[in-house]
Every structure is written in C-alpha cells, then in structure tokens.
Coordinates of C-alpha atoms in Angstrom, one line a residue:
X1 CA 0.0 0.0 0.0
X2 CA 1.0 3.5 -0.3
X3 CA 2.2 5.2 2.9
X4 CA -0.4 6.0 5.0
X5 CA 0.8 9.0 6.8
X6 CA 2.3 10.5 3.1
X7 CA 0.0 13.6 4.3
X8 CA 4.0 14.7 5.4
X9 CA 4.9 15.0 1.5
X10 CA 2.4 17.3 1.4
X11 CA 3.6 19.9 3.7
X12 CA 7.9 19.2 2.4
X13 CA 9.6 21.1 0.7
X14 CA 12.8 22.1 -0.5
X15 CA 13.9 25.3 0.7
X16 CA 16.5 27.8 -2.0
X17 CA 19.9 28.3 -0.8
X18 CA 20.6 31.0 1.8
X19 CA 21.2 33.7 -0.6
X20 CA 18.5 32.9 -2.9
X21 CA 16.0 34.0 -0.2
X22 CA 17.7 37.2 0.2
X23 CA 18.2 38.0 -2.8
X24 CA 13.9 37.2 -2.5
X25 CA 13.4 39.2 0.5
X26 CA 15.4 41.8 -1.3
X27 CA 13.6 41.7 -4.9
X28 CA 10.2 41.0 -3.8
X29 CA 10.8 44.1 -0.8
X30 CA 11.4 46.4 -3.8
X31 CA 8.3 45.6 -6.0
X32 CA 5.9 45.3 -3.2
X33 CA 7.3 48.8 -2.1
X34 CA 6.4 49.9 -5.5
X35 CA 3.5 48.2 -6.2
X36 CA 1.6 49.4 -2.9
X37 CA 2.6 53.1 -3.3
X38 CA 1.0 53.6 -6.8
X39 CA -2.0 51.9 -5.5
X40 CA -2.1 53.9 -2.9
X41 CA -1.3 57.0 -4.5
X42 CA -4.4 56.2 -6.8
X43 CA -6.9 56.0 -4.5
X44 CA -6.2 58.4 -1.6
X45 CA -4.3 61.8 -1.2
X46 CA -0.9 60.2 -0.7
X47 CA 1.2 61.2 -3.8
X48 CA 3.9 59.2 -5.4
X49 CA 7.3 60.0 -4.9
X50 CA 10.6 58.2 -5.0
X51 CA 10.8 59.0 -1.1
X52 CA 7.4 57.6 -0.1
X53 CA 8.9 54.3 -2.4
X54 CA 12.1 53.8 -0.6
X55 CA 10.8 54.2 3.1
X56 CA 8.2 51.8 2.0
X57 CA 10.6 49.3 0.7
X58 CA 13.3 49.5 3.3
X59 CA 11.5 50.3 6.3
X60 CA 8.1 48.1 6.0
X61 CA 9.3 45.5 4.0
X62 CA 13.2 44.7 3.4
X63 CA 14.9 45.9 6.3
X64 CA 12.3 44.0 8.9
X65 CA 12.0 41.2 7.1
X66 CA 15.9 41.0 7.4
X67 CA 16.1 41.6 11.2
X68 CA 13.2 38.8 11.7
X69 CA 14.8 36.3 9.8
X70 CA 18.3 36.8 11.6
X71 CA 15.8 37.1 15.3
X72 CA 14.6 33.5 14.3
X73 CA 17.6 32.0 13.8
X74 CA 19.8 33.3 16.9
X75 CA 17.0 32.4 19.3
X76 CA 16.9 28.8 18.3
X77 CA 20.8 27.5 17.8
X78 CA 19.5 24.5 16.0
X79 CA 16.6 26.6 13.6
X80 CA 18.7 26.5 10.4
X81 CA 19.1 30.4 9.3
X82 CA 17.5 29.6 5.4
X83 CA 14.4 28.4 7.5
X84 CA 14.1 31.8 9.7
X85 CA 14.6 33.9 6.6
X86 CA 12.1 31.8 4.9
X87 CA 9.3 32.4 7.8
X88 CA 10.0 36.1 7.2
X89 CA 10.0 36.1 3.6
X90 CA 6.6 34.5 3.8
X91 CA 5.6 37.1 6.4
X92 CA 6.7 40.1 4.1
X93 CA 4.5 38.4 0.8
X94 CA 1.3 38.9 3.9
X95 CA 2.0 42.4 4.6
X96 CA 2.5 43.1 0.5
X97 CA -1.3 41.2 0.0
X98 CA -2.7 43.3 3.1
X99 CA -1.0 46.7 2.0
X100 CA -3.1 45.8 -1.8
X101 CA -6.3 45.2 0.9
X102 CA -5.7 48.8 2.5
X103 CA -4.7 50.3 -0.5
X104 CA -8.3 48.9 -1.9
X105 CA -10.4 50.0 1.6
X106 CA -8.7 53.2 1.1
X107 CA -11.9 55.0 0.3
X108 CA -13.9 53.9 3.5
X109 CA -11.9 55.6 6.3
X110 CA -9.3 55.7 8.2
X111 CA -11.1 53.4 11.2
X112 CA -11.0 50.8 8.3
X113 CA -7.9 51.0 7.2
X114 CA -6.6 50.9 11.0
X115 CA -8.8 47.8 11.6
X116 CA -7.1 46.2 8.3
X117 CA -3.2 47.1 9.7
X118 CA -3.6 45.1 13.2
X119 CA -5.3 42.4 11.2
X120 CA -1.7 42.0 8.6
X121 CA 0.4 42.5 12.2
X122 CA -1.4 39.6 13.9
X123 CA -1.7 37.6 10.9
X124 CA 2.4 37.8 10.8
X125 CA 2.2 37.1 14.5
X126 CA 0.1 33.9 14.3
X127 CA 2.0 32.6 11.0
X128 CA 5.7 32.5 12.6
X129 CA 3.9 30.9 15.8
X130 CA 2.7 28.3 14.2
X131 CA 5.5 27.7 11.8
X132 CA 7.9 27.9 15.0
X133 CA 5.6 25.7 17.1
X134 CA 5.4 22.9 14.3
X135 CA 9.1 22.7 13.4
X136 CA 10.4 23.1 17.1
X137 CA 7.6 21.6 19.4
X138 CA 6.3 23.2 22.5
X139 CA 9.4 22.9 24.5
X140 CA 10.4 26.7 24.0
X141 CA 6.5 27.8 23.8
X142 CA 7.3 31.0 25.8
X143 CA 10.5 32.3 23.7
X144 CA 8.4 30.9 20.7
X145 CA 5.3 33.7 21.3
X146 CA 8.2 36.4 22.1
X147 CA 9.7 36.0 19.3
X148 CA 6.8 35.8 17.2
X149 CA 6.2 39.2 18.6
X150 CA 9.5 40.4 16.2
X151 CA 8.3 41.4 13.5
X152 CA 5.4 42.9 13.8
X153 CA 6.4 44.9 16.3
X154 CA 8.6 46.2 13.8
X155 CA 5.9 47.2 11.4
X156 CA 4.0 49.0 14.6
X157 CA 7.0 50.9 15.7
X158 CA 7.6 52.0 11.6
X159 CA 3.7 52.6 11.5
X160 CA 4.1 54.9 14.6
X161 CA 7.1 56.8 13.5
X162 CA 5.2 57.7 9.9
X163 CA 1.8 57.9 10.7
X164 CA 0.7 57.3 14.3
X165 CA 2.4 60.6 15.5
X166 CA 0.6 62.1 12.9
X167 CA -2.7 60.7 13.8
X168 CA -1.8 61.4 17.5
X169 CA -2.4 57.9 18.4
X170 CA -1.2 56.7 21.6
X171 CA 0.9 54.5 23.8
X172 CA -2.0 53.3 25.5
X173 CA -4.2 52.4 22.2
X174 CA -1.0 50.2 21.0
X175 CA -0.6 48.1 24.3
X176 CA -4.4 47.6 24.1
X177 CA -4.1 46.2 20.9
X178 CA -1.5 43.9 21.9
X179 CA -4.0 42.0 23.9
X180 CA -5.6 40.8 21.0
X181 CA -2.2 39.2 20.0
X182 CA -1.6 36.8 23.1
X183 CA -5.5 35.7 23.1
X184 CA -4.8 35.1 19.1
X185 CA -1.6 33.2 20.1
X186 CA -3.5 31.4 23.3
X187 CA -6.4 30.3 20.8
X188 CA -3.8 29.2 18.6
X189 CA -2.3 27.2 21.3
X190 CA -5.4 25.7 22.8
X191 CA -6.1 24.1 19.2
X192 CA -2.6 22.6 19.0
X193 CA -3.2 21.2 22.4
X194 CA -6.5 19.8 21.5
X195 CA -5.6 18.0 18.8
X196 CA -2.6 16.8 20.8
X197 CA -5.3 15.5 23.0
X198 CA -7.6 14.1 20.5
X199 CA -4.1 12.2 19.1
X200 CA -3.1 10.5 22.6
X201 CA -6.5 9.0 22.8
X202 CA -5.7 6.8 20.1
X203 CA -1.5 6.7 20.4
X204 CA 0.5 7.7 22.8
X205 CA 2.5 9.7 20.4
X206 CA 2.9 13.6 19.9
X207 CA 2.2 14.7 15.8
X208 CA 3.7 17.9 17.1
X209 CA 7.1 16.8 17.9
X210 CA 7.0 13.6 15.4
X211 CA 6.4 16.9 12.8
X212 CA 9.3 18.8 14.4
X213 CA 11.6 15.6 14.5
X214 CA 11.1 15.2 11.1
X215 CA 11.9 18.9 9.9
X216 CA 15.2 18.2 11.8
X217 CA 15.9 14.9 11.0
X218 CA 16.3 13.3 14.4
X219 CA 15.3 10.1 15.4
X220 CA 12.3 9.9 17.5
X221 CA 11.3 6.8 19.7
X222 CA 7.3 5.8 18.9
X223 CA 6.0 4.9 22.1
X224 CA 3.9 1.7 20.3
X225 CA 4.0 -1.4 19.1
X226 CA 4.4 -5.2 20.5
X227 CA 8.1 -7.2 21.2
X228 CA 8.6 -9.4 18.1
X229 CA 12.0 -11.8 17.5
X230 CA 12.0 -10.8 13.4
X231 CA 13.4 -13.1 11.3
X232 CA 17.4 -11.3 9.7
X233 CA 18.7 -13.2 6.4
X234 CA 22.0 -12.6 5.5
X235 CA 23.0 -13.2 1.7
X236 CA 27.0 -13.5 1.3
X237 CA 28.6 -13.9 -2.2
X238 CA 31.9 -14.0 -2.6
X239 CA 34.1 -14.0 -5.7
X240 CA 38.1 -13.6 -6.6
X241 CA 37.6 -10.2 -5.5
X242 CA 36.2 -9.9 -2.2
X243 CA 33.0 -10.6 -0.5
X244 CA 29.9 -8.6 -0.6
X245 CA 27.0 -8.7 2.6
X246 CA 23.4 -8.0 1.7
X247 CA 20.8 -7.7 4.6
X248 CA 17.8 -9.1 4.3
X249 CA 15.7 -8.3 7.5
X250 CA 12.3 -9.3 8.3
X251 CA 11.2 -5.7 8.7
X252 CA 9.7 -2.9 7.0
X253 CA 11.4 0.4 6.4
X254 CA 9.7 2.9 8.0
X255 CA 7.2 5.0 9.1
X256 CA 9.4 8.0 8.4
X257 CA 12.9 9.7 8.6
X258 CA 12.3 11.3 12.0
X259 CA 10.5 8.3 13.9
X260 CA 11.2 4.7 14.3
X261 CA 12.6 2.2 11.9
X262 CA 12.7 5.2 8.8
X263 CA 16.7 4.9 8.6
X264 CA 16.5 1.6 8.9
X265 CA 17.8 0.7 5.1
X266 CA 20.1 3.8 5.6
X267 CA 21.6 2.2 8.5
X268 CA 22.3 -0.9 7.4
X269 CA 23.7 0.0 4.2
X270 CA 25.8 2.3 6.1
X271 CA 26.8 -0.1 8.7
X272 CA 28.0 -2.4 5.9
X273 CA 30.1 -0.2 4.1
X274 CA 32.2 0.5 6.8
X275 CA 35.4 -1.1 6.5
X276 CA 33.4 -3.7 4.3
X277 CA 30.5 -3.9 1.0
X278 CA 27.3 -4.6 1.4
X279 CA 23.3 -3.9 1.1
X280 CA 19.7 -3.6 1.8
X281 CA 17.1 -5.8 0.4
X282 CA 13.5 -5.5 0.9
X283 CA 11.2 -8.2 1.8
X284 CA 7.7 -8.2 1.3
X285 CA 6.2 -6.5 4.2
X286 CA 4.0 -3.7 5.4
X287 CA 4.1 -0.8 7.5
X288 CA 3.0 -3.3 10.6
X289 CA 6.7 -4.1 10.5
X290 CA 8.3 -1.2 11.1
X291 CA 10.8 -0.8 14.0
X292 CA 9.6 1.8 17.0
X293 CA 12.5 1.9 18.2
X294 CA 15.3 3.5 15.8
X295 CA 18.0 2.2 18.4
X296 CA 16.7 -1.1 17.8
X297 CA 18.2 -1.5 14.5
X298 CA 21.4 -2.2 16.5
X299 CA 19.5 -5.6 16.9
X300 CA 19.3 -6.6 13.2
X301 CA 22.6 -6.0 12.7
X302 CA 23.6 -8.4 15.6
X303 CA 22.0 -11.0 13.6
X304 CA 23.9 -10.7 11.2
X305 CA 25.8 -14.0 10.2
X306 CA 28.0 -15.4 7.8
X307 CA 26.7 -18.1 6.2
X308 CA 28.2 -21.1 4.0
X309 CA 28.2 -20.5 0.0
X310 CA 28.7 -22.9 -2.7
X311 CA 30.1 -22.1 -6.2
X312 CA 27.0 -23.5 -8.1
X313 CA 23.7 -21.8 -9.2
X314 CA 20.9 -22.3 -11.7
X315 CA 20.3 -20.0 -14.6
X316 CA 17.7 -17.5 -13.6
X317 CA 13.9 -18.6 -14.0
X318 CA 11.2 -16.1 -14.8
X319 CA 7.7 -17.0 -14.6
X320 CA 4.8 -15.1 -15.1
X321 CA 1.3 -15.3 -13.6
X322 CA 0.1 -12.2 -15.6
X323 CA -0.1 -9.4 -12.9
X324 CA 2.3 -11.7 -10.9
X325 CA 6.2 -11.9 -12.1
X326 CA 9.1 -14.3 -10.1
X327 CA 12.6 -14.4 -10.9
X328 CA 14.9 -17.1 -9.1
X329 CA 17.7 -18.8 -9.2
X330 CA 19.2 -21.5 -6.9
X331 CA 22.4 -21.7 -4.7
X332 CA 22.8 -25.4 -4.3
X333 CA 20.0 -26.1 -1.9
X334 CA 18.9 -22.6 -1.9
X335 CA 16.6 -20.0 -3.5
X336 CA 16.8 -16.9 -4.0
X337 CA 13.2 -15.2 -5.6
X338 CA 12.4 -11.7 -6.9
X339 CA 8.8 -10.2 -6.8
X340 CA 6.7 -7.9 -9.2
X341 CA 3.7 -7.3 -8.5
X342 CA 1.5 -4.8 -10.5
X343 CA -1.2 -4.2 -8.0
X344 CA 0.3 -4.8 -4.9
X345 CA 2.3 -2.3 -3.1
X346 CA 3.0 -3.4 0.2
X347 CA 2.3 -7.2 1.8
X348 CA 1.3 -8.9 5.3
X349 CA 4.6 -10.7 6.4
X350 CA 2.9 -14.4 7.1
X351 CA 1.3 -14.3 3.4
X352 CA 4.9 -15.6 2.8
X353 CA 7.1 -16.8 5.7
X354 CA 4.1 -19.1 6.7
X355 CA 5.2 -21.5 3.6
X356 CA 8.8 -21.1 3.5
X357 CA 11.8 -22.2 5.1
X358 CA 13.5 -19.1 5.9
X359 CA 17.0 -20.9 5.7
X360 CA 16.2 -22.3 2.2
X361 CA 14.6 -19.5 0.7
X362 CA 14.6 -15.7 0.0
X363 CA 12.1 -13.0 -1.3
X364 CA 12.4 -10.4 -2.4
X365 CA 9.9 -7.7 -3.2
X366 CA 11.6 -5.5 -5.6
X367 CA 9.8 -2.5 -5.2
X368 CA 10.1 -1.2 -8.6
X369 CA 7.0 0.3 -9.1
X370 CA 7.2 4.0 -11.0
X371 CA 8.1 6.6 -8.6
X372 CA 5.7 8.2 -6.6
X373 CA 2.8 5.9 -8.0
X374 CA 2.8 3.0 -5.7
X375 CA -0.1 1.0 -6.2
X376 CA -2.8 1.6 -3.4
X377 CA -3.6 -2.3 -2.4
X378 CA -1.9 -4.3 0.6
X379 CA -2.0 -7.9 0.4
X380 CA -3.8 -9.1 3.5
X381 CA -3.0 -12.2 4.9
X382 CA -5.9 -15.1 4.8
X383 CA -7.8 -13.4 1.5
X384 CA -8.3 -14.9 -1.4
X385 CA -5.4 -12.9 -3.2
X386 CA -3.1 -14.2 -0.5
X387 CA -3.6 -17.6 -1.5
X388 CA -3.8 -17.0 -4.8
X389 CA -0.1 -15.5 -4.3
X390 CA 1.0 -18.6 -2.3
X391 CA 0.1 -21.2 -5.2
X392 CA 2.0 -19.3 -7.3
X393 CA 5.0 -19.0 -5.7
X394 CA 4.5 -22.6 -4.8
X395 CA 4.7 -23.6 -8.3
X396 CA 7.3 -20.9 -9.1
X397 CA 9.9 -23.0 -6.4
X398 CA 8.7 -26.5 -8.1
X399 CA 9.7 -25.0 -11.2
X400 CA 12.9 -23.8 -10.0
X401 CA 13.5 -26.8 -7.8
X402 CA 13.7 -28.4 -11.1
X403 CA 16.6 -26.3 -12.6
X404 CA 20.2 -27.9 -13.4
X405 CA 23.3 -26.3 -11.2
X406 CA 26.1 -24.9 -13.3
X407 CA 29.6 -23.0 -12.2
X408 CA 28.8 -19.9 -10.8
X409 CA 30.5 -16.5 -11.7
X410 CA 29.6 -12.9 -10.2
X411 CA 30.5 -9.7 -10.1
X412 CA 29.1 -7.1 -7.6
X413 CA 29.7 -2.9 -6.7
X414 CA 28.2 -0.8 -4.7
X415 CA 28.9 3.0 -4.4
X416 CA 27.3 4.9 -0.9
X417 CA 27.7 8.3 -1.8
X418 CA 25.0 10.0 -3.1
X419 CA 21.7 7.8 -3.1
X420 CA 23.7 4.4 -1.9
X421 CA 23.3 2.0 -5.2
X422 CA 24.3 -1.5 -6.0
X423 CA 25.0 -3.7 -8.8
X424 CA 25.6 -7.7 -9.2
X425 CA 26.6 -9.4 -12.8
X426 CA 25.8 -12.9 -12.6
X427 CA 26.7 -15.3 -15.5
X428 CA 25.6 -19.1 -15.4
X429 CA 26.1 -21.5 -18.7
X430 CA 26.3 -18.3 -20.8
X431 CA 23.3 -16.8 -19.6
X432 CA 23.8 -13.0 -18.7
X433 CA 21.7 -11.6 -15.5
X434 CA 22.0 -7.5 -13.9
X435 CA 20.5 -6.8 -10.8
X436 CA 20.9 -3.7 -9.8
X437 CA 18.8 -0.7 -7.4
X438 CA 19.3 1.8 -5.2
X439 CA 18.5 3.4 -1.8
X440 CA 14.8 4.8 -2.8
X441 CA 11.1 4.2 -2.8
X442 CA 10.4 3.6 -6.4
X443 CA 12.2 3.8 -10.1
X444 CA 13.1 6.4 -11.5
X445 CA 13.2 7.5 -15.2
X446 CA 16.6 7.9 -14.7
X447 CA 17.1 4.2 -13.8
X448 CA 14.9 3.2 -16.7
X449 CA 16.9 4.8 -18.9
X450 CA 20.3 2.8 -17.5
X451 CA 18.5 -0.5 -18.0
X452 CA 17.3 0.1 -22.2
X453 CA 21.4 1.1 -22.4
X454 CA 21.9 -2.4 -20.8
X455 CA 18.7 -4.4 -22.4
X456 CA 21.4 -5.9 -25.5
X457 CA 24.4 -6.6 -23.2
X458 CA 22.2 -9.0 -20.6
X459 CA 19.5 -11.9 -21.1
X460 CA 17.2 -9.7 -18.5
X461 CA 17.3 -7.0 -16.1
X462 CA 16.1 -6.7 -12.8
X463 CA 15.9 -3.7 -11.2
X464 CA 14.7 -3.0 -7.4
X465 CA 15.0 -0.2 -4.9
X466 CA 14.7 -0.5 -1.0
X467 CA 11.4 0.9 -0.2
X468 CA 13.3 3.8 1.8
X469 CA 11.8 6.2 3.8
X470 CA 15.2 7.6 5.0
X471 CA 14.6 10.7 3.3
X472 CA 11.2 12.3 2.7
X473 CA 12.4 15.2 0.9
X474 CA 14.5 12.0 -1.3
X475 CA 10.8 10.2 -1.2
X476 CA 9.1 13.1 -2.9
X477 CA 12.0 14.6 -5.5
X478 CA 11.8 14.5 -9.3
X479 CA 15.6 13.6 -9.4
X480 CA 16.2 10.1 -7.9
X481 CA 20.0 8.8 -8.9
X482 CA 22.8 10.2 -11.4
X483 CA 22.0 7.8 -14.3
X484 CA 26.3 8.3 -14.8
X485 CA 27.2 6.8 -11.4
X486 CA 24.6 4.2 -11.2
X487 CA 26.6 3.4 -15.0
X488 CA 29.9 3.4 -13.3
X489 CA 28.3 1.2 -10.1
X490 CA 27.3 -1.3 -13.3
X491 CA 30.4 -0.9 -15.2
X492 CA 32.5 -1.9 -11.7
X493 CA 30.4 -5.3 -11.6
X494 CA 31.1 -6.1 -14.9
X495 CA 35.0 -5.4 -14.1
X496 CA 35.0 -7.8 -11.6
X497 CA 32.8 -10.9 -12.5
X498 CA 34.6 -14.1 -11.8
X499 CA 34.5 -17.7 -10.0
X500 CA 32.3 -16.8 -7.4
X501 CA 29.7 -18.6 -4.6
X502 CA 26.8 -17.7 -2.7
X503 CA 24.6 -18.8 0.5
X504 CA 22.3 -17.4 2.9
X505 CA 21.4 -18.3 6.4
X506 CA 18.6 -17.2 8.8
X507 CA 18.9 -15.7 12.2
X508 CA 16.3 -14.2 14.6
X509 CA 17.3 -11.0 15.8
X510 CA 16.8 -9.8 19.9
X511 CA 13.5 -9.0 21.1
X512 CA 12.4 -5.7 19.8
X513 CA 9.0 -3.5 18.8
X514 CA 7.2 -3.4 16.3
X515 CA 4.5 -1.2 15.6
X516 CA 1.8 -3.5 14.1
X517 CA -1.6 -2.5 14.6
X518 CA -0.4 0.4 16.5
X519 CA 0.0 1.6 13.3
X520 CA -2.8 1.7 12.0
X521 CA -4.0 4.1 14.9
X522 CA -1.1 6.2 14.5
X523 CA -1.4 6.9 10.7
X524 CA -5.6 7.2 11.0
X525 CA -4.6 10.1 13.8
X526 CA -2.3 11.8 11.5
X527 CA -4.4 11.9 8.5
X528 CA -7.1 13.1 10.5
X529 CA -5.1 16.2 12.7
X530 CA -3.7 16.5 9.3
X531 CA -7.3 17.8 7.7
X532 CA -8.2 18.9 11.4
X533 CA -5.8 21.4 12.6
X534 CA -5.7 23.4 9.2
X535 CA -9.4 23.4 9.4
X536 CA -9.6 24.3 13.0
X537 CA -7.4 27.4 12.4
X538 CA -8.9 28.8 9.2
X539 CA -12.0 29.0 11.1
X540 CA -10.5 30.5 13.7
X541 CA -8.9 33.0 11.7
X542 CA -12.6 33.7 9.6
X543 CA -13.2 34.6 13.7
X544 CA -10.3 36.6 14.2
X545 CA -11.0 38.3 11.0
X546 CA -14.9 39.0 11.9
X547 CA -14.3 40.7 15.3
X548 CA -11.5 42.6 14.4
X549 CA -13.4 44.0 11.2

C-alpha cells in the first residue's frame, strides 16, 4: 500500500539556498514597495514619490524582514538560518497582499484602514507561531510567542514613526491592541493542544514533535508497538575479488525519517560499508513491520551471520502469472526469488514466511513500481489474493526446484555516496543476469533509462529499490540517482565478474517492537489532525477576521 501518513509530503519542501531568499526578500521588498505606493497613491491623497517608495521598501518590508529572519535564527541555535529567513520572507509576501487590501479600503476611512493594519500585524504574529511551534515543538513555547512578537512589532513601531504621531495615536491604544495578539496566540495554542489531546486518545504519540523531528531529521522513539523476535537473512557472495554482505531483515522500512525504523535501510547499508561492501534488500512487508525503536536496528545488525556458500547456481527462471512476475535462481540447496507485482504495493509478512523455510529460501519484493505511484492495495493475509499468491510462488519454487546447477560466476559494486546504489553481474552457462537498485522508494526515469542502455548486453534485467523512507524530501523529489554513477556502479560489476559462490542463512534478531496494529492508529490520527488542525485554524482565523473587522 502506499504510505499511509504521506499527508508529510504534502507539507515538504525544499527550501533555495541562503542567498537565494535574500536576494527574494530583497527583490520581492522592492516591487511590493512599488506596487503598494501607486495603489495607494491612486486611490487616496498620498502622492507618489521616490521617497514615499524607498521608506516603504526599506523600512516596512526589506529591512524587517531581514532583522526577523536573523531574530529567528539566533533564538533557536539549532533553527537553520534559510528556514528563519524563509518564515520572514513569507511574512513580508502577507504584509504586501494586506498593503493591496488597504490600499483597496482606502476609500472607506481611516477606522478601516486601521482595523485592516492590526489584522496583517497579527496575521504575521500567528503565521511565525505556528510555523515555529510545528518545526520546534512546545518545548520553548514561551520564547516561541516572544519571538513571534518580532516582526510585527517592527511594522507598529515603523507605522508609529510615519503615521501614528501624525494621527496622535497613543501609547496606550497600542498596548491595548497587543491584547488581542496573546489571546490570538492562546487560541492558537489551545487548538494545537486539543488536537494533541484528541491524538493520545488513540497513540501515545505527539504529531507535534513527530512533525518537528522530522523537519530536523532526528530520530524519535514511537512509544507503540508489540516485542517481536524478526526473522534477519543474510546473503554473502563472494568472488576472486572480495565478499559482498546484503541484509535481508524481516522488517519494514519505516514509518518516516524522523520516527522509528525510517533509517532503517540507511543504516544498514551504512553499517556495511564500513570497513566492508554490502546492502539492503527488501522483503515483502507492510508498515506493521516497522521498528519503534530506531536504536533497535542495532538488533538486526547483531543478527547478522556469515553463512556457508557454494560455487554452483541455476540459470535465472522467470515465470509469469500475468499481474504476478518471479525471478529465481538457486544456490545449491537454496533459493533466491524476486517479486513484481503490478497491483500490490506493500504485503502482510505471514502471506509468505508461513510457507517457506527461511534458511532455504529468500524473497524479495523488488519494489520497482514508478516513482511516486505505488499502487494503493496491501496484500492481507488469509484473503483470497493471498492464496492466490502462495500457489503461485509454490509452483514458481517447483519449477525452479527443477533447474540444473552450473559453475557460478559474479560480479558485484556498490557505491554509498550520493543515493547508496548496488549492482551484481551474474553469468551461469552463458546466460547474462544484472541486478541492480538503489537506496529509494520507487524507479526512476533515470534508472529506466540505464536499463534500455543495458537491455542488449544481458539476457534480462532486474531492477529493485529499498522501499526507503530515509529521506522524505529523497521520497518526494523529481531527481532520484545520477544515471552516470549508477553506469559506473554497473560498469564496476562487470570489471569484476569471476569464479564466485553464494549462501544465505537465517537468524532471529533480539526481542524488539514493532509497531503492528499500532499503526494503524497512528497513521488514522495523522491523517485526520492532518485535515483537522488546518481546518480548526482557518476558522479561527474567519473569527479573528470578523471581530477585528
């Protein structure tokens, strides 16, 4: 199935480089500065003139704008400076669209027009609490409403220097009107607590700080799930050139990069590389499977073994059972079987270790589905489909049980840097095999394009990625892998195919959680905060708007 809590992808994205925001803030401050003076100058007495333009520009827009995003940033160590600029720059586009507002109730007074300012001051209060609460969490609430309090302060005091005075408006009328800003920011508040509330009901987890983790990219602990011994396969092949590890845990990836098991694939693959070669491959699993504990992929990698190989394999076998395609090959008394499945996105575990034999037999789901279009359906254990998957894999391994052994020769490379990829040539009795994938959730059209350069050099292709969800910026990009690294990764394999062996062995890894059905409460909370809280405070804000109006 397609994630369940992808609502996140919807609220990523990238942020430009440091100096592309200025140079925004900058840009945007000068047109806005513009653009509101000639509207104003059109409909009330206020002329045009190049001085009007440049006080407008520097001193309600640019120079603000500046001082808030630097504020942000020095009051939280660990709030990355692009971000606070970002907040500010968003807050400076608000004031433009409310100065067009005034600029257009120009013509109805002067009590108007004031009622319109405190309503652009507040809404630049309320947006960088919000932001700040939902990327840092309500440890720092306090400094958090301060803060908040930055620049629009800014915007009064200009206001006040310009055209308060003139309109002898006081001290007093100001601080009264700052009341209205902490009972916005308490409102505001109260419905993130409620739906923090309304979430613990059903999880004992915080969206808030699972939110905030993410943004950051630290691992959080998920307070769920049951203690489960999961099955760890470890693949070894070896050839005249070394010896290559690939993982094969009884887990599932996930749910995300800031909570539980997300870094799980990262980790591994990163744990292998180090001093050694290895990989991640994905078993057919669901999100029932992920870890709760990111610690607790220490575990997996303590059941890691290293298993016996032997130096003669099977050609590979493909079969298909029209939306249904298996690929395998055997290691003496082993199997090894790739999965691709059209409709099928994610799978309950026992549909498949129920009738296998865990030391004789691997699968793989290869996860190759296009990017960002995983199919929708989750094979549920005990359906009809199930079954109808285990009789054909049951025929698939009596067909394959059937194939002659011949000398094996491999030749694997991986390459970490970047998006972690991996290759393996294999060549039995002149048949030509490439596997190769990378660290991701999906193909690529870049990787597509790699395998029609390969399609005449190889008897068939199989491509596969990890099922990731290391990265959820990586999960929702356009860009998945150079195509001219992921060439070299292949071209490396190639270089070293020889003699080689292979073997696999089963070992069940320490106690640890997983979430299970936990997760289904966790990702039915987060989908519905998710529509929740946004409607919650748009209708607070239509409030906000009516009573200050």
């Amino acid at each position: 199935m397609a994630d369940n809590i992808d609502v996140f992808k919807k609220v990523i994205f990238s942020i430009p480089p440091m100096k592309t925001v200025i140079a925004a803030v900058i840009v945007s401050g000068c047109l806005y500065g513009v653009i509101v003076n000639f509207f104003l100058s059109s409909v009330s007495p206020l002329e045009l003139s190049v001085r009007y333009i440049i006080e407008t520009i520097l001193m309600v827009f640019v120079i603000p704008t500046l001082i808030a995003g630097e504020i942000y940033h020095l009051s939280f160590e660990e709030y990355p400076r692009k971000w606070s600029y970002f907040i500010a720059l968003f807050s400076e586009c608000i004031l433009f669209i409310y100065g067009m507002i005034l600029s257009a109730a120009g013509p109805t007074g002067i009590a108007s027009s004031w009622n319109i300012f405190w309503l652009a001051v507040i809404t630049v209060f309320l947006i960088s609490m919000i932001v700040l609460i939902s990327t840092l969490g309500y440890e720092n609430i306090k400094r958090i409403t301060i803060i908040s309090l930055a620049h629009p302060l800014m915007i009064i005091a200009t206001y006040h220097i310009f055209l308060g005075r003139e309109q002898d408006i006081t001290y007093v009328t100001y601080v009264e009107k700052l009341g209205v800003f902490f009972l916005a920011g308490i409102t505001i508040l109260l419905a993130f607590l409620l739906a923090e509330y309304l979430i613990s009901t059903n999880v004992n987890v915080s969206a808030i700080k699972l939110f905030s983790g993410m943004m950051h990219k630290k691992q959080e602990i998920l307070d769920l799930g049951y203690f489960v011994k999961p099955d760890v396969q470890t693949l070894l092949l070896k050839n005249e050139n070394g010896e290559f590890t690939i993982a094969i845990p009884w887990i599932h990836p996930g749910p995300l990069e800031g909570f539980g098991g997300g870094r799980a694939s990262t980790d591994i693959i990163n744990h292998l590389n180090n001093n050694s070669e290895g990989f991640f491959l994905h078993v057919p699993s669901t999100h029932k499977s992920d870890p709760a504990n990111p610690g607790d992929i220490n575990k997996i990698i303590g059941a890691f073994e290293e298993p016996e190989t032997t130096d003669y394999a099977s050609k590979m076998l493909k079969k298909d059972y029209g939306k249904l395609v298996f690929y395998g090959r055997k290691w003496g008394n082993q199997k090894i079987v790739y999965m691709e499945a059209e409709e099928y996105g994610d799978y309950e575990i026992p549909v498949f270790t129920e009738i296998l034999d865990l030391n004789k037999v691997v699968i793989i789901d290869l996860h190759n589905h296009e990017r960002n279009k995983e199919p929708k359906e989750q094979l549920i254990y005990g359906t009809v489909e199930a079954e109808h998957f285990r009789n054909c894999l049951k025929d698939f391994l009596g067909e394959l049980e059937k194939c002659e052994l011949h000398d094996y020769r491999a030749g694997f490379a991986t390459e970490v840097a970047g998006t972690p990829k991996f290759a393996l040539v294999e060549e039995v009795d002149g048949q030509r095999i490439l596997v190769f994938g990378t660290e991701g959730n999906g193909i690529s059209p870049e990787m597509m394009d790699v395998a029609s350069e390969y399609e005449n050099d190889f008897d068939d292709i199989i491509m596969f990625t990890t099922d990731t969800h290391s990265s959820i910026h990586s999960m929702i990009a356009d860009r998945h892998v150079d195509p001219k690294s992921l060439e070299n990764v292949i071209e490396s394999a190639q270089q070293h195919l020889s003699k080689a062996s292979a073997g696999f062995m089963n070992k069940k890894a320490e106690p640890m959680k997983l979430l299970k059905d936990d997760y289904l409460g966790l990702a039915y909370s987060i989908n519905i905060l998710a529509r929740l809280i946004p409607l919650t405070l748009f209708l607070l804000y239509i409030a906000l708007i009516l009573w200050i109006l």
